Amino acid sequence: MQALNVEGNLNINQLTLYNLKLDEVVIGVNAISGRLDFSPIQANLYQGRYSGTVSLNTETGVPIASINSSLQNITIEPLMIDFMDASYASGTGNLELSLTGSGVNTPGIISSLNGNGSIELSDGILSGVDVGEVLKQVETMISSRRLLNVARGEQTAFDNFTGTLEIRNGVVSSNDMLIESPGFHVAGRGTLVDLNNDTI
């Protein structure tokens, strides 16, 4: 890296990266004195657009990576199926991330990632629980003063799903998740994703 001296642009018509399908990829490359910058990075994917920058600085001994990413108007379900081989949500979404990490390999950098971001999904479905049905069952328990087994249901349609993201050592969490759906709003907080073991 210290001796690498490169300046140019890379244009790729179609690219598959971690099973993600990208089109019309444009990457600016600049490497000098132990610093490698990919800027700008632009691509079309899943009916939306990606733009961002990635920098790797080896002047400090242990390489430091900096990542800034913006996903706009992405169709969420096919992206999750390709990337995680599972679908937890559908809809159209925006995702903003600003991260830094350090390490001598990819797992090391991932486990040290820190930063913040935001997520906005609209007109979609959240899999794994029917919030409206759960609330109805809770209301029934309150009015009847009897404890009942609560069935989780299968999915929740929502108008908006928003939250700010905090990333600490590769773990993504949120303290202000909000799901807005006809008839109810749900606020929550907790861990969303652990990048160290690829779990949601």
Short mmCIF file of C-alpha atoms in Angstrom, two decimals:
data_model
loop_
_atom_site.label_atom_id
_atom_site.label_comp_id
_atom_site.label_asym_id
_atom_site.label_seq_id
_atom_site.Cartn_x
_atom_site.Cartn_y
_atom_site.Cartn_z
CA MET A 1 0.00 0.00 0.00
CA GLN A 2 2.77 2.47 0.87
CA ALA A 3 4.26 2.23 -2.62
CA LEU A 4 0.93 2.14 -4.49
CA ASN A 5 0.30 5.17 -6.68
CA VAL A 6 -2.92 5.00 -8.69
CA GLU A 7 -5.43 7.51 -10.02
CA GLY A 8 -8.33 6.60 -12.26
CA ASN A 9 -11.93 5.54 -12.71
CA LEU A 10 -13.49 2.10 -12.92
CA ASN A 11 -16.73 1.59 -14.85
CA ILE A 12 -18.59 -1.73 -14.58
CA ASN A 13 -21.78 -2.51 -16.48
CA GLN A 14 -22.96 -5.29 -14.13
CA LEU A 15 -21.45 -6.43 -10.83
CA THR A 16 -22.38 -9.06 -8.23
CA LEU A 17 -20.91 -8.34 -4.78
CA TYR A 18 -21.84 -10.49 -1.75
CA ASN A 19 -24.77 -11.74 -3.89
CA LEU A 20 -25.99 -8.15 -4.40
CA LYS A 21 -26.68 -7.22 -8.01
CA LEU A 22 -25.43 -3.80 -9.10
CA ASP A 23 -25.65 -2.04 -12.48
CA GLU A 24 -23.84 0.94 -14.01
CA VAL A 25 -21.16 0.98 -11.32
CA VAL A 26 -18.75 3.93 -11.30
CA ILE A 27 -15.79 3.98 -8.90
CA GLY A 28 -13.15 6.67 -8.59
CA VAL A 29 -9.79 5.31 -7.38
CA ASN A 30 -6.98 7.33 -5.82
CA ALA A 31 -4.03 5.73 -4.00
CA ILE A 32 -0.95 7.55 -2.73
CA SER A 33 1.42 7.31 0.27
CA GLY A 34 -0.43 4.48 1.98
CA ARG A 35 -3.93 5.90 1.58
CA LEU A 36 -6.51 4.32 -0.74
CA ASP A 37 -9.68 6.24 -1.55
CA PHE A 38 -12.64 4.94 -3.54
CA SER A 39 -14.57 8.13 -4.29
CA PRO A 40 -17.11 8.58 -5.60
CA ILE A 41 -18.82 5.18 -5.70
CA GLN A 42 -22.14 5.12 -7.53
CA ALA A 43 -24.40 2.29 -8.66
CA ASN A 44 -27.97 1.36 -9.48
CA LEU A 45 -29.43 -1.51 -7.44
CA TYR A 46 -32.87 -2.89 -6.61
CA GLN A 47 -34.75 -0.07 -8.34
CA GLY A 48 -32.78 2.51 -6.35
CA ARG A 49 -29.41 4.21 -6.15
CA TYR A 50 -26.24 3.81 -4.08
CA SER A 51 -23.66 6.55 -3.56
CA GLY A 52 -20.77 6.63 -1.16
CA THR A 53 -17.06 6.69 -0.39
CA VAL A 54 -14.63 4.17 1.10
CA SER A 55 -11.17 5.07 2.42
CA LEU A 56 -8.38 2.87 3.77
CA ASN A 57 -5.48 4.53 5.59
CA THR A 58 -2.41 2.38 6.29
CA GLU A 59 -0.18 5.25 7.42
CA THR A 60 -1.19 4.59 11.04
CA GLY A 61 0.19 1.01 11.23
CA VAL A 62 -3.14 -0.78 11.74
CA PRO A 63 -5.29 0.12 8.71
CA ILE A 64 -8.25 2.40 9.38
CA ALA A 65 -11.33 2.15 7.16
CA SER A 66 -13.90 4.92 6.73
CA ILE A 67 -17.21 4.25 4.99
CA ASN A 68 -19.98 6.67 4.04
CA SER A 69 -22.97 5.16 2.26
CA SER A 70 -26.35 6.32 1.05
CA LEU A 71 -29.04 4.01 -0.35
CA GLN A 72 -32.03 5.79 -1.85
CA ASN A 73 -35.41 4.34 -2.92
CA ILE A 74 -34.23 0.74 -2.57
CA THR A 75 -36.72 -2.13 -2.89
CA ILE A 76 -35.97 -3.90 0.40
CA GLU A 77 -37.25 -7.48 0.01
CA PRO A 78 -35.17 -8.68 -2.98
CA LEU A 79 -32.08 -6.98 -1.50
CA MET A 80 -32.49 -8.87 1.80
CA ILE A 81 -33.13 -12.17 0.01
CA ASP A 82 -29.95 -11.81 -2.06
CA PHE A 83 -27.78 -10.48 0.79
CA MET A 84 -29.08 -12.49 3.78
CA ASP A 85 -31.01 -15.33 2.11
CA ALA A 86 -34.08 -14.28 4.13
CA SER A 87 -36.71 -11.57 4.06
CA TYR A 88 -37.70 -9.75 7.24
CA ALA A 89 -39.33 -6.73 5.63
CA SER A 90 -40.59 -5.36 2.35
CA GLY A 91 -41.22 -1.86 1.07
CA THR A 92 -39.15 0.99 -0.31
CA GLY A 93 -36.40 2.45 1.82
CA ASN A 94 -33.55 4.85 2.38
CA LEU A 95 -30.47 4.01 4.45
CA GLU A 96 -27.66 6.36 5.50
CA LEU A 97 -24.46 5.12 7.19
CA SER A 98 -21.23 6.73 8.37
CA LEU A 99 -18.73 4.22 9.80
CA THR A 100 -15.10 3.81 10.81
CA GLY A 101 -13.20 0.67 11.80
CA SER A 102 -9.68 -0.64 12.04
CA GLY A 103 -8.02 -4.01 11.59
CA VAL A 104 -5.67 -6.09 9.49
CA ASN A 105 -8.50 -8.05 7.80
CA THR A 106 -12.20 -7.76 7.02
CA PRO A 107 -13.52 -9.55 10.18
CA GLY A 108 -11.31 -7.31 12.32
CA ILE A 109 -12.60 -4.17 10.67
CA ILE A 110 -16.24 -5.33 10.98
CA SER A 111 -15.89 -6.11 14.70
CA SER A 112 -14.51 -2.61 15.32
CA LEU A 113 -17.03 -0.67 13.24
CA ASN A 114 -18.44 2.39 14.97
CA GLY A 115 -20.67 5.14 13.66
CA ASN A 116 -24.24 6.18 13.07
CA GLY A 117 -26.96 6.28 10.47
CA SER A 118 -30.67 6.29 9.79
CA ILE A 119 -33.29 4.09 8.17
CA GLU A 120 -36.60 5.02 6.56
CA LEU A 121 -38.94 2.39 5.07
CA SER A 122 -42.35 3.11 3.59
CA ASP A 123 -45.39 1.16 2.39
CA GLY A 124 -44.12 -2.24 3.44
CA ILE A 125 -44.60 -5.34 5.54
CA LEU A 126 -42.70 -6.41 8.67
CA SER A 127 -42.51 -10.20 8.97
CA GLY A 128 -42.73 -12.24 12.16
CA VAL A 129 -45.48 -10.45 14.10
CA ASP A 130 -48.95 -8.97 13.51
CA VAL A 131 -48.83 -5.92 15.77
CA GLY A 132 -52.48 -4.98 15.23
CA GLU A 133 -53.68 -8.47 16.16
CA VAL A 134 -51.42 -8.59 19.22
CA LEU A 135 -52.84 -5.25 20.42
CA LYS A 136 -56.40 -6.55 19.99
CA GLN A 137 -55.57 -9.60 22.12
CA VAL A 138 -54.02 -7.39 24.80
CA GLU A 139 -57.16 -5.20 24.82
CA THR A 140 -59.29 -8.33 25.24
CA MET A 141 -57.16 -9.44 28.20
CA ILE A 142 -57.47 -6.02 29.84
CA SER A 143 -61.25 -5.83 29.39
CA SER A 144 -61.85 -9.44 30.50
CA ARG A 145 -59.18 -9.34 33.25
CA ARG A 146 -57.96 -12.75 32.13
CA LEU A 147 -54.53 -13.81 30.93
CA LEU A 148 -54.55 -15.45 27.51
CA ASN A 149 -51.89 -16.89 25.24
CA VAL A 150 -50.96 -14.19 22.74
CA ALA A 151 -50.55 -15.33 19.15
CA ARG A 152 -47.81 -13.33 17.40
CA GLY A 153 -49.31 -13.58 13.94
CA GLU A 154 -47.28 -13.45 10.76
CA GLN A 155 -46.86 -9.91 9.44
CA THR A 156 -47.59 -6.22 9.98
CA ALA A 157 -48.33 -3.80 7.18
CA PHE A 158 -46.89 -0.34 7.83
CA ASP A 159 -46.95 3.11 6.28
CA ASN A 160 -43.59 4.19 7.73
CA PHE A 161 -40.75 2.48 9.62
CA THR A 162 -38.07 4.93 10.81
CA GLY A 163 -35.17 5.02 13.23
CA THR A 164 -31.73 6.48 13.86
CA LEU A 165 -28.95 3.90 14.06
CA GLU A 166 -25.99 3.58 16.40
CA ILE A 167 -23.19 1.17 15.50
CA ARG A 168 -20.79 0.06 18.24
CA ASN A 169 -18.22 -2.69 17.63
CA GLY A 170 -20.20 -4.09 14.70
CA VAL A 171 -23.56 -4.14 16.54
CA VAL A 172 -26.36 -1.96 15.13
CA SER A 173 -28.99 -0.67 17.57
CA SER A 174 -31.67 2.02 17.71
CA ASN A 175 -33.29 3.93 20.55
CA ASP A 176 -36.09 5.53 18.56
CA MET A 177 -37.61 3.01 16.17
CA LEU A 178 -41.12 4.01 15.11
CA ILE A 179 -43.62 1.98 13.11
CA GLU A 180 -46.63 3.93 11.84
CA SER A 181 -49.56 1.90 10.59
CA PRO A 182 -53.29 2.52 10.16
CA GLY A 183 -54.79 2.38 13.65
CA PHE A 184 -51.61 2.36 15.75
CA HIS A 185 -48.06 3.58 16.24
CA VAL A 186 -45.38 1.40 17.81
CA ALA A 187 -42.17 2.75 19.34
CA GLY A 188 -39.26 0.49 20.25
CA ARG A 189 -35.57 0.23 20.93
CA GLY A 190 -32.94 -2.46 20.97
CA THR A 191 -30.42 -4.36 18.87
CA LEU A 192 -31.24 -4.66 15.15
CA VAL A 193 -28.22 -6.35 13.56
CA ASP A 194 -25.02 -8.00 14.81
CA LEU A 195 -22.56 -7.85 11.91
CA ASN A 196 -20.09 -10.07 13.77
CA ASN A 197 -22.28 -13.15 13.28
CA ASP A 198 -24.71 -11.89 10.59
CA THR A 199 -27.81 -12.05 12.79
CA ILE A 200 -30.92 -9.83 12.91
#
